[in-house]
GROMACS .gro file of C-alpha atoms in nm:
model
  198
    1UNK     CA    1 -12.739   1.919  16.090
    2UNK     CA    2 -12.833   2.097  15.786
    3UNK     CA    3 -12.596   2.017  15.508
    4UNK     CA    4 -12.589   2.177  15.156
    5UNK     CA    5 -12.421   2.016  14.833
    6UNK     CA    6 -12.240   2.231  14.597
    7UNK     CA    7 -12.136   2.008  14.222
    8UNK     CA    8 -11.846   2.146  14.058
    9UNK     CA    9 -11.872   2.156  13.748
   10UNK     CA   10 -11.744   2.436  13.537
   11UNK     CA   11 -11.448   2.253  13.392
   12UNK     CA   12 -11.420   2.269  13.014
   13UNK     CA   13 -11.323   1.902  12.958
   14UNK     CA   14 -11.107   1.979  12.755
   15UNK     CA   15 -10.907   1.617  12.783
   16UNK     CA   16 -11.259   1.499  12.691
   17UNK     CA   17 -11.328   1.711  12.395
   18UNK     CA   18 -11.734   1.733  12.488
   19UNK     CA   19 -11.861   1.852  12.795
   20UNK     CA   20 -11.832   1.569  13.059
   21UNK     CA   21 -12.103   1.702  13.247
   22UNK     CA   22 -12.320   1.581  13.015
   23UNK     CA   23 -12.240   1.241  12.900
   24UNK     CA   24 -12.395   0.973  13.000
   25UNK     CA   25 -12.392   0.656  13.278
   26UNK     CA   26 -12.649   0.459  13.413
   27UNK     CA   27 -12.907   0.587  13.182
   28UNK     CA   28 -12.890   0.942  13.210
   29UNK     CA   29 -12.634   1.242  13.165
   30UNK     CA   30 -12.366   1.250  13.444
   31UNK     CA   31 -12.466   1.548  13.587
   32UNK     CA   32 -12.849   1.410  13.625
   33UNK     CA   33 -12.766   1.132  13.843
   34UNK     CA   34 -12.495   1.292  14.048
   35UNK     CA   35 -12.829   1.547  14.112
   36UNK     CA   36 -13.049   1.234  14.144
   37UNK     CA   37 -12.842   1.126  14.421
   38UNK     CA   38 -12.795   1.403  14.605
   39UNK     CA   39 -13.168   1.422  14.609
   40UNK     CA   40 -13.181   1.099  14.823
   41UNK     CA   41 -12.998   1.267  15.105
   42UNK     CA   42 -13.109   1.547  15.344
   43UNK     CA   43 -12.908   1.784  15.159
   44UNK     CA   44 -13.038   2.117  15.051
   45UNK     CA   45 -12.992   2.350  14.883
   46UNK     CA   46 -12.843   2.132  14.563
   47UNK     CA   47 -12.585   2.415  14.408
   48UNK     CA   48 -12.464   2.348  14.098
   49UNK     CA   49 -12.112   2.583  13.956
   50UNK     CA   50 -12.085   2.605  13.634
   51UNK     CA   51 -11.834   2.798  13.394
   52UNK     CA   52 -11.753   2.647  13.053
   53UNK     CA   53 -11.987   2.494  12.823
   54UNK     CA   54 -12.275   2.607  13.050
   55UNK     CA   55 -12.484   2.689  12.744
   56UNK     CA   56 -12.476   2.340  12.699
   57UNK     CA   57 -12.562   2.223  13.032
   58UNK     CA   58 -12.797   2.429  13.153
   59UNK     CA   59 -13.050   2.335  12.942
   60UNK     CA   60 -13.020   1.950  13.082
   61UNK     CA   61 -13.093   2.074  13.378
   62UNK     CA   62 -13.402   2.314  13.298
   63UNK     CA   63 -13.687   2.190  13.535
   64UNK     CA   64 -13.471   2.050  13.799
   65UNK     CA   65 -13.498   2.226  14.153
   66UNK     CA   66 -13.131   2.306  14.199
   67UNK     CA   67 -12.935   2.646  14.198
   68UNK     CA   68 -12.700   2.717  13.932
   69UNK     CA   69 -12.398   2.988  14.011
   70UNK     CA   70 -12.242   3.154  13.712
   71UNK     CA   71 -11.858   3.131  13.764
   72UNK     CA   72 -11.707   3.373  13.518
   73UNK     CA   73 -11.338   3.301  13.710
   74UNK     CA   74 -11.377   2.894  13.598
   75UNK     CA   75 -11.045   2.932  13.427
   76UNK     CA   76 -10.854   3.017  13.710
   77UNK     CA   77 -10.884   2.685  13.886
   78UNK     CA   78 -11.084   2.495  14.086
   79UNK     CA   79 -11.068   2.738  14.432
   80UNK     CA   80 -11.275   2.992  14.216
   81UNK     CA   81 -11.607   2.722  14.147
   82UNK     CA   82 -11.537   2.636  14.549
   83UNK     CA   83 -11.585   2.966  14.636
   84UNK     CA   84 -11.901   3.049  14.462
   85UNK     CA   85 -12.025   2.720  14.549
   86UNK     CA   86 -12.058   2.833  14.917
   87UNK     CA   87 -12.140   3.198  14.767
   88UNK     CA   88 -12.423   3.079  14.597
   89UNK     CA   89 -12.544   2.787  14.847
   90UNK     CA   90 -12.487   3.053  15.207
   91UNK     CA   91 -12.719   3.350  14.989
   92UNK     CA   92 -13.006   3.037  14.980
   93UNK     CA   93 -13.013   2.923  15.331
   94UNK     CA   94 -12.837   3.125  15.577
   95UNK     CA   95 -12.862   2.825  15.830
   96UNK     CA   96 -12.629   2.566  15.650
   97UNK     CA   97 -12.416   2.385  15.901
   98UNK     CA   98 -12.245   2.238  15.643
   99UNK     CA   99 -12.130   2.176  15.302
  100UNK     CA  100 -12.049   1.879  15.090
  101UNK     CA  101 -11.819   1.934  14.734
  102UNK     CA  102 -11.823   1.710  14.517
  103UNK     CA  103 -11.712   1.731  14.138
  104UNK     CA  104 -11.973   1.658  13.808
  105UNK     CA  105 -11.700   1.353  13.690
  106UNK     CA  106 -11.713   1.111  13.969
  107UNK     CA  107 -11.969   0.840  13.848
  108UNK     CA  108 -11.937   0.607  14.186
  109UNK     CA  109 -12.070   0.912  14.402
  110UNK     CA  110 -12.402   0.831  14.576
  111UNK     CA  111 -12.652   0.911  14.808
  112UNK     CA  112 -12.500   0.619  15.052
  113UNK     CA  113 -12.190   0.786  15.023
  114UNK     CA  114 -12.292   1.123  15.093
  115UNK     CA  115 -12.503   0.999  15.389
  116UNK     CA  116 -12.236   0.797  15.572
  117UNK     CA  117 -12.023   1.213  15.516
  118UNK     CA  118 -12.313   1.346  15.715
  119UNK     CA  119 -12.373   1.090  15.961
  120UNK     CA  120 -12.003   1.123  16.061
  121UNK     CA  121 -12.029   1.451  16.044
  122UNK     CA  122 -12.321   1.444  16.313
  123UNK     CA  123 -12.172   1.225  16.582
  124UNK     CA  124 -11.815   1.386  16.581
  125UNK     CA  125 -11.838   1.749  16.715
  126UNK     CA  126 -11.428   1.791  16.758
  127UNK     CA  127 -11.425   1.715  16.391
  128UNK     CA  128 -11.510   1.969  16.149
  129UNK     CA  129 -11.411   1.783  15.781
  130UNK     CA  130 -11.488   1.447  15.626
  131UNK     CA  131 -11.301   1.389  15.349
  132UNK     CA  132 -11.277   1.084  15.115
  133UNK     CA  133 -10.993   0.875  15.104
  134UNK     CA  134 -10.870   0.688  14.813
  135UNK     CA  135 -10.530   0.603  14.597
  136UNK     CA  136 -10.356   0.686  14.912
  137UNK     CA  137 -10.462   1.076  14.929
  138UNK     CA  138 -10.760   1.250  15.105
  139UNK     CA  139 -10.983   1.489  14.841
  140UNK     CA  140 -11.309   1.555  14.748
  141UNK     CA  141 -11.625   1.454  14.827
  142UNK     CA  142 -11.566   1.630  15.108
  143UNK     CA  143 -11.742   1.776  15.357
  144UNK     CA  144 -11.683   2.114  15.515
  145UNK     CA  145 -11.844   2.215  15.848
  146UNK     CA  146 -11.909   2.591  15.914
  147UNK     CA  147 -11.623   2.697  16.081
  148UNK     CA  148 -11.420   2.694  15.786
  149UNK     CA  149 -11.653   2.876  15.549
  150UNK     CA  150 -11.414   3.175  15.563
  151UNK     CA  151 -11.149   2.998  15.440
  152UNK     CA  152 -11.325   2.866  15.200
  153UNK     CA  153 -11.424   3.218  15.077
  154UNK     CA  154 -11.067   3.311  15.064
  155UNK     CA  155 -10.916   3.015  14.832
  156UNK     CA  156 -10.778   3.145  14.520
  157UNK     CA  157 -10.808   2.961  14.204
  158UNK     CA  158 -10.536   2.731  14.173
  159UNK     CA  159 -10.577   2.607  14.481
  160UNK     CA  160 -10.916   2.384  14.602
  161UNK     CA  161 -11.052   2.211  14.863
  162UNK     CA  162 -10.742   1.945  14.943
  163UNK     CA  163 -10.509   2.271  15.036
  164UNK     CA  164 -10.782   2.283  15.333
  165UNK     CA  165 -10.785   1.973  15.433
  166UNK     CA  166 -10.383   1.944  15.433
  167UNK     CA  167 -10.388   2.215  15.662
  168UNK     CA  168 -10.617   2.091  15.932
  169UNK     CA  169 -10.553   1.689  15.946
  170UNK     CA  170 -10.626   1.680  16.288
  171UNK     CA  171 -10.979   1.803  16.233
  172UNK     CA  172 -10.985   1.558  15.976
  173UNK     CA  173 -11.235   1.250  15.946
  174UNK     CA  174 -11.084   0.970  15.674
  175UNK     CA  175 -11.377   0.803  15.499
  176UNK     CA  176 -11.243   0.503  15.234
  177UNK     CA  177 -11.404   0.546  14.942
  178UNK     CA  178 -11.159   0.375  14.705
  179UNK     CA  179 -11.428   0.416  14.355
  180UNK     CA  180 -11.299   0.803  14.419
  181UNK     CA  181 -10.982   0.681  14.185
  182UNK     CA  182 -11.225   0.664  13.914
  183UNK     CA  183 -11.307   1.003  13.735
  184UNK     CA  184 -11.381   1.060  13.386
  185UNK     CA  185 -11.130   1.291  13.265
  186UNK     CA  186 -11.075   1.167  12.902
  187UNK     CA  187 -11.265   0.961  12.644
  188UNK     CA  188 -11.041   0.691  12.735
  189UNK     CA  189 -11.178   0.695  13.101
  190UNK     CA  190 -11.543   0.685  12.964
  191UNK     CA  191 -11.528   0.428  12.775
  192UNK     CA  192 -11.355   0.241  13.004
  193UNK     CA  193 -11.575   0.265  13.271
  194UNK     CA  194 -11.892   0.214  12.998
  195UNK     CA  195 -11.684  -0.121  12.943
  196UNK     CA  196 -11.681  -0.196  13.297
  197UNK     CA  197 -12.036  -0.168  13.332
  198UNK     CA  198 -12.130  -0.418  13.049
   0.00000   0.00000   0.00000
């Protein structure tokens, strides 16, 4: 199956107060390894949406063979950056089956993760999303197989990936992932996790 992997991550962190995208865990900035990882899978293209603060990210990410997509509609919501995402990923390789989303402040993300989304993906036809299940709720990662690229395409910004994945539970694929509850939102969060890591 040939999967792409959009990162979202035109937020403007602003419960941080510096880019999030940026800072950094396990050695590098955040946005690096969640790259680093999805290197280790099958997954391509990498497509990376960014929005706010992308003068500062971009150049972190000069060298690195991934596709950044401009979204100039970041403050609408998250639906916008999920949009272009699949914009920016379908104009690359016409032949995706599939896409994963995942956002730039979810440090437990990994290739093992994402490779356990696609290997579910692959031996369940009659399902057509995997989605990530933690703190009781199904969200993002997820992954989106092609017959719901239109829908995709037609999410406004306030809404995002979960409105899909409410609507279509019984195409739905549950895959515990309960480090999802962690994402670094404020500087309390960050330094928190750092913490946790010592």
């Amino acid at each position: 199956m040939n999967v792409g992997l959009v990162i979202l991550a035109a937020g403007a962190s602003s419960r941080m107060g510096t880019p999030k995208q940026i800072l950094p865990i396990f050695g590098k900035p955040m946005i690096i390894h969640l790259i680093d990882e999805a290197f280790k899978t099958n997954c391509h293209p990498v497509t990376v949406v960014l929005g706010a603060n992308k003068e500062k990210i971009v150049p972190v990410l000069e060298g690195i063979p991934v596709t950044l997509v401009d979204n100039p509609f970041w403050a609408s919501g998250m639906g916008s950056s999920v949009r272009m995402g699949l914009v920016g990923s379908y104009l690359l390789t016409k032949g995706i089956e599939a896409l994963i989303f995942i956002t730039s402040d979810m440090p437990y993300v990994n290739a093992d993760l994402l490779n356990e989304m696609i290997k579910l993906a692959e031996s369940n036809d009659d399902k057509t999303i995997v989605a990530t299940k933690y703190a009781g709720t199904l969200g993002i990662p997820v992954l989106f197989k092609k017959p719901h690229f239109e829908e995709i395409l037609e999410l406004n910004g306030q809404f995002g990936a979960k409105q899909i994945i409410e609507k279509h539970k019984s195409k739905v694929l549950e895959l515990a992932f309960e480090n999802g509850k962690t994402d670094l939102d404020t500087k309390e969060d960050y330094y928190e996790f750092l913490q946790s890591k010592n």
